[in-house]
Short mmCIF file of C-alpha atoms and ligand atoms in Angstrom, two decimals:
data_model
loop_
_atom_site.label_atom_id
_atom_site.label_comp_id
_atom_site.label_asym_id
_atom_site.label_seq_id
_atom_site.Cartn_x
_atom_site.Cartn_y
_atom_site.Cartn_z
CA MET A 155 32.74 6.21 -15.90
CA LYS A 156 31.27 9.38 -16.17
CA PHE A 157 27.54 9.79 -16.26
CA LYS A 158 25.17 12.34 -17.69
CA LYS A 159 23.19 12.79 -14.64
CA ASN A 160 24.02 12.04 -11.07
CA ILE A 161 20.14 11.27 -9.51
CA LEU A 162 19.90 10.80 -5.45
CA CYS A 163 16.98 9.25 -3.82
CA ILE A 164 16.67 9.97 -0.08
CA GLY A 165 14.35 7.02 1.68
CA ALA A 166 14.91 3.54 0.42
CA GLY A 167 11.45 2.12 1.17
CA TYR A 168 8.72 0.16 -0.86
CA VAL A 169 8.75 3.52 -3.38
CA GLY A 170 12.65 4.61 -3.22
CA GLY A 171 14.11 1.02 -3.95
CA PRO A 172 11.70 0.16 -7.02
CA SER A 173 11.36 3.52 -8.31
CA MET A 174 15.03 4.13 -8.44
CA ALA A 175 15.86 0.83 -9.43
CA MET A 176 13.63 1.55 -12.74
CA ILE A 177 15.31 4.75 -13.15
CA ALA A 178 18.43 3.07 -13.39
CA HIS A 179 17.46 0.06 -15.68
CA LYS A 180 16.08 2.46 -18.13
CA CYS A 181 18.56 5.02 -17.95
CA PRO A 182 22.19 3.81 -18.24
CA ASP A 183 23.91 6.93 -18.70
CA CYS A 184 22.54 8.02 -15.05
CA ARG A 185 24.23 7.13 -11.90
CA VAL A 186 21.40 6.66 -9.36
CA THR A 187 21.95 6.49 -5.43
CA VAL A 188 19.57 5.54 -2.71
CA VAL A 189 20.10 6.42 0.82
CA ASP A 190 18.72 5.98 4.18
CA ILE A 191 18.81 6.57 7.72
CA ASN A 192 18.30 3.11 8.27
CA PRO A 193 21.49 1.30 8.01
CA ALA A 194 20.01 -2.15 8.08
CA ARG A 195 17.87 -1.05 5.17
CA ILE A 196 20.70 -0.29 2.96
CA ASP A 197 22.66 -3.42 3.70
CA ALA A 198 19.27 -5.39 2.86
CA TRP A 199 19.13 -3.70 -0.58
CA ASN A 200 22.75 -4.56 -1.20
CA SER A 201 22.06 -8.19 -0.29
CA ALA A 202 20.43 -11.02 -1.77
CA ASP A 203 17.13 -10.88 0.38
CA LEU A 204 16.08 -7.54 -0.63
CA PRO A 205 14.02 -5.57 1.96
CA VAL A 206 10.71 -5.69 -0.43
CA TYR A 207 9.30 -8.17 -2.13
CA GLU A 208 7.99 -7.31 -5.39
CA PRO A 209 7.62 -9.51 -8.71
CA GLY A 210 10.46 -8.71 -11.43
CA LEU A 211 12.28 -6.34 -8.99
CA ASP A 212 15.07 -8.80 -8.27
CA GLU A 213 16.03 -9.01 -11.90
CA ILE A 214 16.33 -5.24 -12.56
CA ILE A 215 18.28 -5.10 -9.14
CA LYS A 216 20.74 -7.71 -10.39
CA LYS A 217 21.45 -5.84 -13.78
CA THR A 218 21.59 -2.45 -12.31
CA ARG A 219 22.80 -2.72 -8.78
CA GLY A 220 27.02 -1.48 -8.63
CA LYS A 221 26.96 -0.31 -12.23
CA ASN A 222 24.46 2.57 -12.15
CA LEU A 223 22.72 1.81 -9.20
CA PHE A 224 24.12 2.07 -5.59
CA PHE A 225 22.72 1.76 -2.42
CA ALA A 226 24.74 3.77 0.47
CA LYS A 227 24.71 4.87 3.93
CA ASP A 228 26.67 8.47 3.44
CA ILE A 229 23.74 10.88 3.09
CA GLU A 230 25.58 14.30 3.58
CA ASN A 231 28.50 13.01 0.98
CA GLN A 232 25.45 12.05 -1.37
CA ILE A 233 23.86 15.07 -1.09
CA LYS A 234 26.84 16.98 -2.01
CA GLU A 235 27.40 14.93 -5.16
CA ASN A 236 24.05 14.69 -6.92
CA ASP A 237 22.34 17.37 -8.66
CA ILE A 238 18.91 15.77 -8.72
CA ILE A 239 17.60 14.90 -5.08
CA PHE A 240 14.21 12.59 -4.91
CA VAL A 241 12.93 12.73 -1.41
CA SER A 242 10.77 9.60 -0.68
CA VAL A 243 10.72 9.16 3.14
CA ASN A 244 7.93 8.43 5.23
CA THR A 245 4.84 10.44 5.65
CA PRO A 246 2.69 8.71 8.05
CA THR A 247 -0.36 10.13 9.87
CA LYS A 248 0.73 12.15 12.90
CA THR A 249 0.20 10.36 16.51
CA PHE A 250 0.50 13.49 18.44
CA GLY A 251 -0.33 16.89 19.27
CA THR A 252 -2.68 19.11 16.71
CA GLY A 253 -4.32 16.93 13.75
CA ALA A 254 -3.07 13.51 15.68
CA GLY A 255 -4.79 10.36 14.06
CA MET A 256 -5.53 12.74 10.83
CA ALA A 257 -2.88 15.32 9.29
CA SER A 258 0.59 14.10 8.17
CA ASP A 259 3.18 13.91 10.24
CA LEU A 260 5.80 16.07 8.24
CA GLN A 261 8.98 15.34 10.35
CA PHE A 262 10.85 13.10 8.33
CA LEU A 263 10.48 15.23 5.39
CA GLU A 264 11.55 18.52 7.00
CA LYS A 265 14.37 16.97 8.39
CA THR A 266 15.46 15.82 4.88
CA ALA A 267 14.94 19.27 3.70
CA ARG A 268 17.13 20.71 6.44
CA GLN A 269 20.12 17.88 5.45
CA ILE A 270 19.77 19.00 1.73
CA LEU A 271 20.24 22.66 2.68
CA GLU A 272 22.73 21.89 5.09
CA HIS A 273 25.15 19.98 3.00
CA SER A 274 24.31 21.49 -0.54
CA GLN A 275 27.35 22.98 -2.16
CA SER A 276 25.76 23.32 -5.51
CA PRO A 277 22.05 24.10 -7.09
CA LYS A 278 20.12 21.04 -6.68
CA ILE A 279 16.41 20.01 -7.91
CA VAL A 280 14.55 18.82 -4.83
CA ILE A 281 11.84 16.35 -6.30
CA GLU A 282 8.87 15.67 -3.65
CA LYS A 283 8.11 11.72 -4.39
CA SER A 284 6.28 11.40 -1.04
CA THR A 285 2.71 11.71 -0.58
CA LEU A 286 1.97 15.09 0.92
CA PRO A 287 -0.32 17.55 2.07
CA VAL A 288 -1.04 20.13 -0.87
CA LYS A 289 1.20 23.25 -0.28
CA THR A 290 3.82 21.36 1.31
CA ALA A 291 6.17 22.49 -1.41
CA LEU A 292 5.74 25.96 0.06
CA ALA A 293 7.42 24.90 3.46
CA MET A 294 10.29 23.02 1.55
CA GLU A 295 10.96 26.03 -0.56
CA ARG A 296 11.22 28.40 2.59
CA ILE A 297 13.36 25.97 4.48
CA LEU A 298 15.70 25.58 1.00
CA ALA A 299 15.65 29.15 0.64
CA SER A 300 17.12 30.23 3.75
CA ALA A 301 20.45 29.35 1.99
CA LYS A 302 23.31 31.46 2.36
CA GLY A 303 24.94 32.22 -0.70
CA LYS A 304 24.25 31.80 -4.19
CA ILE A 305 23.11 27.95 -4.31
CA THR A 306 19.46 27.67 -5.59
CA PHE A 307 16.68 24.85 -5.13
CA GLU A 308 14.01 24.15 -7.15
CA VAL A 309 10.98 22.21 -5.63
CA ILE A 310 9.26 19.73 -7.78
CA SER A 311 6.36 17.67 -7.41
CA ASN A 312 6.25 14.28 -8.92
CA PRO A 313 4.13 11.71 -6.94
CA GLU A 314 4.44 8.20 -7.04
CA PHE A 315 1.26 6.05 -8.01
CA MET A 316 2.67 2.61 -8.29
CA ALA A 317 0.91 -0.43 -6.16
CA GLU A 318 2.66 -2.68 -4.41
CA GLY A 319 2.56 -5.96 -5.70
CA THR A 320 2.48 -4.75 -9.26
CA ALA A 321 5.58 -1.93 -9.09
CA VAL A 322 7.57 -3.13 -11.33
CA ALA A 323 4.92 -3.40 -14.06
CA ASP A 324 3.34 0.15 -12.84
CA LEU A 325 6.59 1.87 -13.23
CA GLU A 326 7.88 0.44 -16.58
CA LYS A 327 4.01 1.28 -17.92
CA PRO A 328 2.82 3.95 -15.72
CA ASP A 329 -0.82 5.33 -16.80
CA ARG A 330 0.84 8.77 -16.42
CA VAL A 331 3.90 10.30 -14.91
CA LEU A 332 2.91 13.32 -13.25
CA ILE A 333 5.43 16.34 -12.94
CA GLY A 334 4.17 19.55 -10.94
CA SER A 335 6.84 22.83 -10.92
CA ARG A 336 6.14 26.34 -10.53
CA GLU A 337 5.35 28.17 -13.66
CA THR A 338 8.83 30.58 -13.18
CA GLU A 339 11.67 29.91 -15.68
CA SER A 340 13.67 28.32 -13.23
CA GLY A 341 10.45 26.23 -12.66
CA LEU A 342 9.89 25.02 -16.16
CA LYS A 343 13.61 24.48 -16.41
CA ALA A 344 13.54 21.96 -13.85
CA ARG A 345 10.57 20.29 -14.86
CA SER A 346 11.86 19.32 -18.16
CA GLU A 347 14.86 18.30 -16.68
CA LEU A 348 12.89 15.30 -15.20
CA VAL A 349 10.61 15.09 -18.19
CA ASP A 350 13.74 13.96 -20.15
CA ILE A 351 14.51 11.42 -17.39
CA TYR A 352 10.85 10.01 -17.85
CA ALA A 353 10.64 10.37 -21.83
CA ARG A 354 13.31 7.77 -21.93
CA TRP A 355 10.63 5.06 -21.44
CA VAL A 356 7.28 6.61 -20.97
CA PRO A 357 5.55 7.61 -24.15
CA ALA A 358 5.17 11.80 -24.11
CA GLU A 359 1.32 11.83 -23.77
CA LYS A 360 1.71 9.84 -20.66
CA ILE A 361 3.97 12.59 -18.98
CA ILE A 362 1.64 15.20 -17.66
CA THR A 363 2.49 18.46 -16.44
CA SER A 364 1.15 20.92 -14.05
CA ASN A 365 1.30 23.63 -11.54
CA ILE A 366 2.64 22.25 -8.45
CA TRP A 367 -0.38 22.42 -6.03
CA SER A 368 -2.33 20.63 -8.72
CA SER A 369 0.58 18.02 -8.56
CA GLU A 370 0.41 17.61 -4.82
CA LEU A 371 -3.55 17.49 -4.55
CA SER A 372 -3.91 15.01 -7.47
CA LYS A 373 -2.17 12.11 -5.51
CA LEU A 374 -4.36 12.52 -2.50
CA VAL A 375 -7.57 12.95 -5.06
CA ALA A 376 -6.45 9.56 -6.77
CA ASN A 377 -5.80 7.49 -3.86
CA ALA A 378 -9.22 8.97 -2.09
CA PHE A 379 -10.98 8.10 -5.55
CA LEU A 380 -9.47 4.47 -5.75
CA ALA A 381 -10.63 3.91 -1.93
CA GLN A 382 -14.06 5.28 -2.55
CA ARG A 383 -14.55 2.66 -5.09
CA VAL A 384 -13.78 -0.11 -2.63
CA SER A 385 -15.75 1.28 0.15
CA SER A 386 -18.68 2.01 -2.33
CA ILE A 387 -18.86 -1.90 -3.30
CA ASN A 388 -18.33 -2.95 0.10
CA SER A 389 -21.07 -1.10 1.52
CA ILE A 390 -23.20 -2.92 -1.28
CA SER A 391 -21.86 -5.85 -0.09
CA ALA A 392 -23.54 -5.75 3.09
CA LEU A 393 -27.00 -4.99 0.99
CA CYS A 394 -26.69 -8.11 -1.01
CA GLU A 395 -26.10 -10.25 2.24
CA LYS A 396 -29.33 -8.77 3.16
CA THR A 397 -31.73 -9.38 0.05
CA ASP A 398 -29.89 -12.33 -1.50
CA ALA A 399 -28.20 -10.51 -4.13
CA ASP A 400 -25.03 -11.52 -5.54
CA ILE A 401 -22.18 -9.01 -5.37
CA SER A 402 -20.16 -10.47 -8.06
CA GLU A 403 -23.24 -10.24 -10.44
CA VAL A 404 -23.76 -6.86 -9.14
CA THR A 405 -20.25 -5.90 -9.89
CA THR A 406 -20.20 -7.29 -13.14
CA ALA A 407 -23.51 -5.52 -14.03
CA VAL A 408 -22.49 -2.24 -12.93
CA GLY A 409 -18.77 -2.17 -13.98
CA MET A 410 -19.80 -2.87 -17.30
CA ASP A 411 -20.79 0.34 -17.99
CA SER A 412 -18.05 1.94 -19.83
CA ARG A 413 -18.52 4.85 -17.70
CA ILE A 414 -17.90 3.32 -14.51
CA GLY A 415 -15.37 0.71 -15.41
CA SER A 416 -15.05 -2.37 -13.78
CA LYS A 417 -11.49 -1.95 -11.63
CA PHE A 418 -11.05 -1.48 -8.31
CA LEU A 419 -14.81 -2.81 -7.34
CA LYS A 420 -13.75 -6.25 -5.72
CA ALA A 421 -15.43 -6.41 -2.30
CA GLY A 422 -13.55 -8.01 0.28
CA ILE A 423 -12.65 -7.14 4.00
CA GLY A 424 -11.66 -3.35 3.10
CA PHE A 425 -8.79 -1.87 1.83
CA GLY A 426 -5.32 -1.95 4.04
CA GLY A 427 -1.74 -0.63 2.85
CA SER A 428 0.11 1.74 4.16
CA CYS A 429 -1.23 4.95 2.23
CA PHE A 430 -5.28 4.97 1.62
CA LYS A 431 -6.40 5.45 4.86
CA LYS A 432 -3.73 7.95 5.82
CA ASP A 433 -4.21 9.87 2.49
CA ILE A 434 -8.02 10.00 3.09
CA LEU A 435 -7.46 11.19 6.32
CA ASN A 436 -5.02 13.79 5.26
CA LEU A 437 -7.64 14.83 2.64
CA VAL A 438 -10.27 14.68 5.63
CA TYR A 439 -7.92 17.21 7.76
CA LEU A 440 -7.13 19.54 4.88
CA CYS A 441 -10.54 20.20 3.91
CA SER A 442 -11.41 20.50 7.71
CA TYR A 443 -8.53 22.86 7.95
CA TYR A 444 -9.93 25.13 5.09
CA GLY A 445 -13.34 25.05 6.48
CA LEU A 446 -15.09 22.08 4.21
CA GLN A 447 -16.77 20.44 6.48
CA GLU A 448 -19.12 18.87 4.56
CA VAL A 449 -16.25 17.80 2.04
CA ALA A 450 -14.43 16.23 5.11
CA ASP A 451 -17.41 14.59 6.37
CA TYR A 452 -17.84 13.01 2.73
CA TRP A 453 -14.21 11.61 2.52
CA GLU A 454 -14.31 10.19 5.93
CA SER A 455 -17.09 8.36 5.30
CA VAL A 456 -14.95 6.15 3.03
CA VAL A 457 -12.45 5.04 5.84
CA LYS A 458 -15.70 4.57 8.05
CA ILE A 459 -17.16 1.92 5.44
CA ASN A 460 -14.04 0.45 5.72
CA ALA A 461 -13.75 -0.21 9.39
CA TYR A 462 -17.66 -1.19 9.34
CA GLN A 463 -16.70 -4.10 6.90
CA GLN A 464 -13.97 -5.49 9.12
CA ASP A 465 -16.43 -5.40 11.74
CA ARG A 466 -18.92 -7.04 9.78
CA PHE A 467 -16.81 -9.63 8.66
CA MET A 468 -15.72 -10.27 12.74
CA ALA A 469 -19.39 -9.99 13.50
CA ASN A 470 -20.22 -12.99 10.93
CA ILE A 471 -17.34 -15.18 12.07
CA LEU A 472 -18.60 -14.92 15.94
CA GLY A 473 -22.67 -15.16 15.02
CA SER A 474 -21.94 -18.14 12.72
CA MET A 475 -19.57 -19.80 15.26
CA PHE A 476 -22.60 -20.26 17.68
CA ASN A 477 -21.34 -16.80 19.33
CA THR A 478 -18.45 -18.05 20.94
CA LEU A 479 -14.61 -18.72 19.79
CA ALA A 480 -12.92 -19.58 23.26
CA GLY A 481 -10.81 -21.94 22.85
CA LYS A 482 -11.31 -22.59 18.99
CA LYS A 483 -8.59 -22.86 16.52
CA ILE A 484 -9.03 -20.40 13.63
CA CYS A 485 -6.63 -20.20 10.70
CA ILE A 486 -6.00 -17.20 8.82
CA LEU A 487 -4.77 -17.59 5.27
CA GLY A 488 -2.95 -14.63 4.05
CA PHE A 489 -1.90 -12.03 6.37
CA SER A 490 -0.55 -9.28 3.76
CA PHE A 491 -2.57 -6.05 2.57
CA LYS A 492 -3.09 -7.74 -0.54
CA ALA A 493 -1.17 -10.53 -2.71
CA ASP A 494 2.07 -10.51 -4.24
CA THR A 495 3.44 -8.17 -1.44
CA GLY A 496 5.17 -9.11 2.43
CA ASP A 497 3.49 -5.66 3.36
CA THR A 498 1.33 -5.69 6.47
CA ARG A 499 1.13 -2.23 7.01
CA GLU A 500 -2.94 -1.33 8.01
CA SER A 501 -3.44 -4.98 6.98
CA PRO A 502 -6.81 -5.95 7.71
CA ALA A 503 -5.54 -9.06 8.97
CA ILE A 504 -3.86 -7.29 11.84
CA TYR A 505 -7.19 -5.84 13.07
CA ILE A 506 -9.07 -9.16 12.65
CA THR A 507 -6.22 -11.16 14.44
CA ARG A 508 -6.60 -8.66 17.43
CA LYS A 509 -10.58 -9.49 17.76
CA LEU A 510 -10.38 -13.17 17.42
CA LEU A 511 -7.56 -13.14 20.52
CA ALA A 512 -10.12 -10.42 22.23
CA GLU A 513 -12.48 -13.55 21.89
CA HIS A 514 -9.86 -16.07 23.12
CA ALA A 515 -9.50 -17.92 20.22
CA GLN A 516 -6.48 -19.75 19.35
CA VAL A 517 -4.61 -18.01 16.04
CA VAL A 518 -2.89 -19.74 13.49
CA ILE A 519 -1.51 -17.44 10.73
CA SER A 520 -0.11 -18.59 7.05
CA ASP A 521 1.15 -16.68 4.69
CA PRO A 522 3.88 -16.93 1.80
CA LYS A 523 5.41 -13.74 2.12
CA ALA A 524 4.62 -11.89 5.10
CA LEU A 525 4.95 -14.05 8.70
CA LYS A 526 8.15 -12.12 9.51
CA ASN A 527 6.03 -9.00 9.30
CA ALA A 528 3.13 -10.26 10.90
CA ALA A 529 5.15 -11.73 14.09
CA ILE A 530 6.48 -8.03 14.33
CA ASP A 531 3.10 -6.63 14.13
CA LEU A 532 1.69 -8.82 16.51
CA ALA A 533 4.90 -9.18 19.04
CA SER A 534 2.62 -8.02 22.08
CA ASP A 535 0.64 -11.23 21.38
CA LYS A 536 3.71 -13.23 21.31
CA GLY A 537 2.85 -16.99 22.59
CA LYS A 538 -0.70 -16.54 21.74
CA ILE A 539 -0.58 -17.32 17.85
CA SER A 540 1.26 -19.82 15.72
CA TYR A 541 2.86 -19.11 12.39
CA ILE A 542 2.79 -21.51 9.78
CA GLU A 543 4.02 -21.11 6.35
CA ASP A 544 2.44 -24.24 4.93
CA PRO A 545 -1.26 -23.71 4.37
CA TYR A 546 -2.19 -27.84 4.72
CA SER A 547 -0.55 -27.86 8.27
CA ALA A 548 -2.01 -24.73 9.12
CA ALA A 549 -5.30 -24.97 8.84
CA SER A 550 -5.00 -29.12 10.26
CA GLY A 551 -6.96 -29.15 13.61
CA CYS A 552 -8.84 -25.83 12.88
CA HIS A 553 -12.23 -25.18 13.25
CA ALA A 554 -12.31 -22.37 10.73
CA LEU A 555 -10.71 -20.71 7.76
CA ALA A 556 -10.24 -16.95 7.50
CA ILE A 557 -9.06 -15.69 3.96
CA LEU A 558 -7.94 -12.61 4.55
CA THR A 559 -5.79 -11.84 1.55
CA ASP A 560 -5.89 -12.82 -1.98
CA TRP A 561 -3.10 -14.91 -2.69
CA GLU A 562 -3.55 -17.02 -6.00
CA LEU A 563 -2.25 -20.07 -4.29
CA TYR A 564 -5.54 -20.18 -2.23
CA ARG A 565 -7.51 -20.44 -5.21
CA LYS A 566 -5.31 -23.69 -5.91
CA LEU A 567 -5.60 -25.56 -2.55
CA ASP A 568 -7.20 -28.96 -1.81
CA PHE A 569 -10.02 -28.25 0.23
CA GLN A 570 -10.98 -31.99 0.60
CA LYS A 571 -7.70 -32.59 2.05
CA ILE A 572 -7.83 -29.70 4.23
CA TYR A 573 -11.71 -30.26 5.35
CA LYS A 574 -10.61 -34.21 6.68
CA SER A 575 -8.03 -32.38 8.85
CA MET A 576 -10.26 -30.17 10.35
CA VAL A 577 -12.71 -29.83 13.32
CA LYS A 578 -15.78 -30.52 12.38
CA PRO A 579 -18.36 -28.33 11.69
CA ALA A 580 -15.74 -26.88 9.44
CA PHE A 581 -16.18 -23.37 8.35
CA ILE A 582 -14.60 -21.23 5.58
CA PHE A 583 -14.95 -16.82 6.20
CA ASP A 584 -13.51 -16.19 2.49
CA GLY A 585 -12.96 -12.54 2.95
CA ARG A 586 -11.98 -12.17 -0.50
CA ASN A 587 -14.29 -13.99 -2.54
CA ILE A 588 -11.54 -16.15 -3.93
CA ILE A 589 -12.51 -19.68 -3.70
CA ASP A 590 -15.14 -22.12 -5.30
CA HIS A 591 -17.62 -21.66 -2.70
CA LYS A 592 -20.19 -24.27 -3.64
CA ILE A 593 -17.14 -27.01 -4.19
CA CYS A 594 -16.14 -26.26 -0.70
CA PHE A 595 -19.79 -26.26 0.29
CA ASP A 596 -20.46 -30.06 -1.41
CA ILE A 597 -17.20 -30.94 0.39
CA GLY A 598 -18.68 -30.14 3.59
CA PHE A 599 -17.98 -26.60 4.87
CA ASN A 600 -19.86 -24.08 6.05
CA VAL A 601 -19.08 -20.97 3.91
CA TYR A 602 -19.71 -17.84 4.45
CA PRO A 603 -18.83 -15.37 1.20
CA ILE A 604 -18.62 -11.58 0.94
CA GLY A 605 -21.90 -9.94 -0.45
CA LYS A 606 -23.37 -13.19 -1.29
CA PRO A 607 -26.12 -15.84 0.46
CA ALA A 608 -23.70 -18.14 2.87
CA LEU A 609 -23.76 -21.71 1.98
CA ILE A 610 -24.90 -23.46 5.27
CA ARG A 611 -24.94 -27.24 6.43
CA PHE A 612 -27.12 -26.91 9.36
CA GLU A 613 -30.88 -27.83 8.69
CA ASP A 614 -32.31 -24.72 10.78
CA GLN A 615 -30.52 -22.22 9.13
CA SER A 616 -31.82 -19.50 11.49
CA SER A 617 -29.12 -17.59 13.24
CA VAL A 618 -28.11 -18.23 16.68
P1 NAD B 14 8.77 3.62 3.64
O1 NAD B 14 8.67 3.71 5.32
O2 NAD B 14 8.81 2.25 3.24
O3 NAD B 14 10.25 4.16 3.32
C1 NAD B 14 10.46 5.21 3.83
C2 NAD B 14 11.94 5.22 4.16
O4 NAD B 14 12.66 6.80 4.17
C3 NAD B 14 12.46 4.61 5.43
O5 NAD B 14 13.15 3.63 4.99
C4 NAD B 14 12.91 5.53 6.22
O6 NAD B 14 14.28 5.18 7.14
C5 NAD B 14 13.69 6.45 5.38
N1 NAD B 14 13.84 7.82 5.94
C6 NAD B 14 13.03 8.58 6.53
N2 NAD B 14 13.39 9.86 7.20
C7 NAD B 14 14.78 9.69 6.44
C8 NAD B 14 15.96 10.90 6.41
N3 NAD B 14 15.85 11.90 7.07
N4 NAD B 14 16.87 10.46 5.64
C9 NAD B 14 17.06 9.38 4.87
N5 NAD B 14 15.98 8.17 4.81
C10 NAD B 14 15.08 8.71 5.86
O7 NAD B 14 7.81 4.10 2.83
P2 NAD B 14 6.87 3.67 1.65
O8 NAD B 14 5.77 3.01 1.47
O9 NAD B 14 8.46 3.68 0.67
O10 NAD B 14 6.24 5.22 1.24
C11 NAD B 14 7.24 6.50 1.04
C12 NAD B 14 6.23 7.65 0.60
O11 NAD B 14 5.50 7.39 -0.57
C13 NAD B 14 5.14 7.88 1.73
O12 NAD B 14 4.77 9.12 1.26
C14 NAD B 14 4.11 7.18 0.69
O13 NAD B 14 2.96 7.83 1.06
C15 NAD B 14 4.32 7.54 -0.62
N6 NAD B 14 3.84 6.16 -0.85
C16 NAD B 14 4.25 4.90 -1.02
C17 NAD B 14 3.50 3.99 -1.78
C18 NAD B 14 3.98 2.43 -1.58
O14 NAD B 14 3.18 1.73 -2.40
N7 NAD B 14 4.13 2.10 -0.39
C19 NAD B 14 3.15 4.47 -3.18
C20 NAD B 14 3.12 5.70 -3.57
C21 NAD B 14 3.61 6.66 -2.56
C1 UGA B 15 -2.65 2.11 -3.60
C2 UGA B 15 -2.63 2.62 -5.07
O1 UGA B 15 -3.53 1.39 -6.04
C3 UGA B 15 -1.21 3.41 -5.60
O2 UGA B 15 -1.65 3.89 -7.06
C4 UGA B 15 -0.71 4.38 -4.87
O3 UGA B 15 0.35 4.83 -5.53
C5 UGA B 15 -0.46 3.59 -3.54
O4 UGA B 15 -1.69 3.07 -3.12
C6 UGA B 15 0.22 4.54 -2.36
O5 UGA B 15 0.20 5.47 -2.47
O6 UGA B 15 0.35 3.98 -1.71
P1 UGA B 15 -1.75 -0.14 -2.82
O7 UGA B 15 -2.19 0.42 -1.63
O8 UGA B 15 -0.05 -0.66 -2.77
O9 UGA B 15 -1.63 1.10 -3.78
O10 UGA B 15 -2.95 -1.35 -3.43
P2 UGA B 15 -3.71 -1.43 -4.06
O11 UGA B 15 -4.02 -2.34 -5.07
O12 UGA B 15 -4.67 0.07 -4.49
O13 UGA B 15 -4.76 -2.12 -2.78
C7 UGA B 15 -5.03 -1.37 -1.73
C8 UGA B 15 -6.13 -2.31 -0.72
O14 UGA B 15 -7.37 -2.41 -1.62
C9 UGA B 15 -5.28 -3.54 -0.56
O15 UGA B 15 -5.98 -3.86 0.83
C10 UGA B 15 -6.54 -4.50 -1.46
O16 UGA B 15 -6.80 -5.66 -0.99
C11 UGA B 15 -8.00 -3.25 -1.47
N1 UGA B 15 -8.65 -3.97 -2.62
C12 UGA B 15 -8.09 -3.14 -3.75
C13 UGA B 15 -9.83 -4.05 -2.57
O17 UGA B 15 -10.51 -4.55 -1.75
N2 UGA B 15 -10.93 -4.26 -3.65
C14 UGA B 15 -10.53 -3.80 -5.10
O18 UGA B 15 -11.13 -3.95 -5.75
C15 UGA B 15 -9.02 -3.44 -5.15
#
């Protein structure tokens, strides 16, 4: 079959896989190919056991794979054969040299640009889908401009705003699609090619266009604003715990102001995931680079409050359990950074587990989707941790439960049954405020929510 457009995506990760599956699903007349340097990842995308867990993704892959969606390993050949190339490689925080711990590591992006340059034999539209520091397109353009002969490249910015766990819904009904380009004749032409693709299923008013730098920067700013809301509410949860105010009541009262809005105001153990921290640190680095130290400090505080929230949670466990965890069994319920994903990158659970192990606690980890990744993250602590998927078996014989991910299944657990199987006094530290604290207290637990008065069964309630 002859396809109208041939689209390639370099990078078959959490973004490349689902976003290209959606394009293939919505544009049956386009051929979409996804490549990766990691052959195991491509094999997994071609298998029944996809490398990414996302509700609804399996169905879309089943409908499109082998028809107009392909996962392939021959990167060089695919670059030759496709006209539109999305770049969705990882852009982690740099761990070495100048900007280590703050700036984006752009080596994967640059390698990709050089590969595109080397293997292209016809003009290409190259689309930045990865999240990048503002002005990265300039570097990309300069690399591609060194092409010998007449091949031209147009660089476009099309950042991705999907969240994990809701990727399919977010891609199908995005709040907006942002497309930034140079405002030259060729830039505008390339922009409209991309608009045409999204227009197949996204309403016109939700497809917004801008200059290329605004597009690159908007992605970092959107993530910074979202993370800032989480840190803002978490900072207030600390004050609630000191004043007998209840964070849920405060959140409702504040969020009902239509100017503020109720979303992204859920207090917890802090944000995780591969992007919030790295993108804010990147923003901080950019601000410092441009001499805007006050602005850099302002945004850095969002990351500092996040770390503070995790430290507070851990200090609460230690203090409440009589200042010693040595030899005590703690059951972690939930290891992924949020519900409905198996992704554990930057999950607060990694940090909390390490802190518990440092106190010589015995740790049992339970999670419906993330145990494989948890074991990889904690490989250096092999032998000190048990991994048990069934929450009832995991909790049995434990001194405390720490709920670290907001999986729906934890709301519905039979806590009476769990209580019976645990060592007494039994503790629950609800890091996501998802269970019914009063019911658990009545069963016999000592319950420690976030930003609410603890429900403690000891007669003398002064802290140890
Ligand atoms: P990921 O690590 O899951 O996937 C990136 C893939 O790129 C990996 O499979 C890697 O092997 C591959 N890769 C690296 N260099 C390559 C090369 N030269 N050639 C071919 N393949 C190469 O990362 P991700 O979570 O998909 O994120 C990708 C980008 O999208 C990042 O910039 C991230 O900030 C951004 N983003 C992520 C999300 C998310 O929810 N994960 C959402 C929006 C934006
Ligand atoms: C986030 C953004 O929501 C996406 O728009 C963006 O595309 C993506 O980052 C990215 O660039 O990678 P994601 O990290 O997948 O998506 O998930 P979120 O739903 O944003 O949650 C991030 C973290 O914040 C999770 O650990 C979550 O538990 C926490 N969170 C979120 C809270 O603690 N409280 C809230 O109210 C909301």
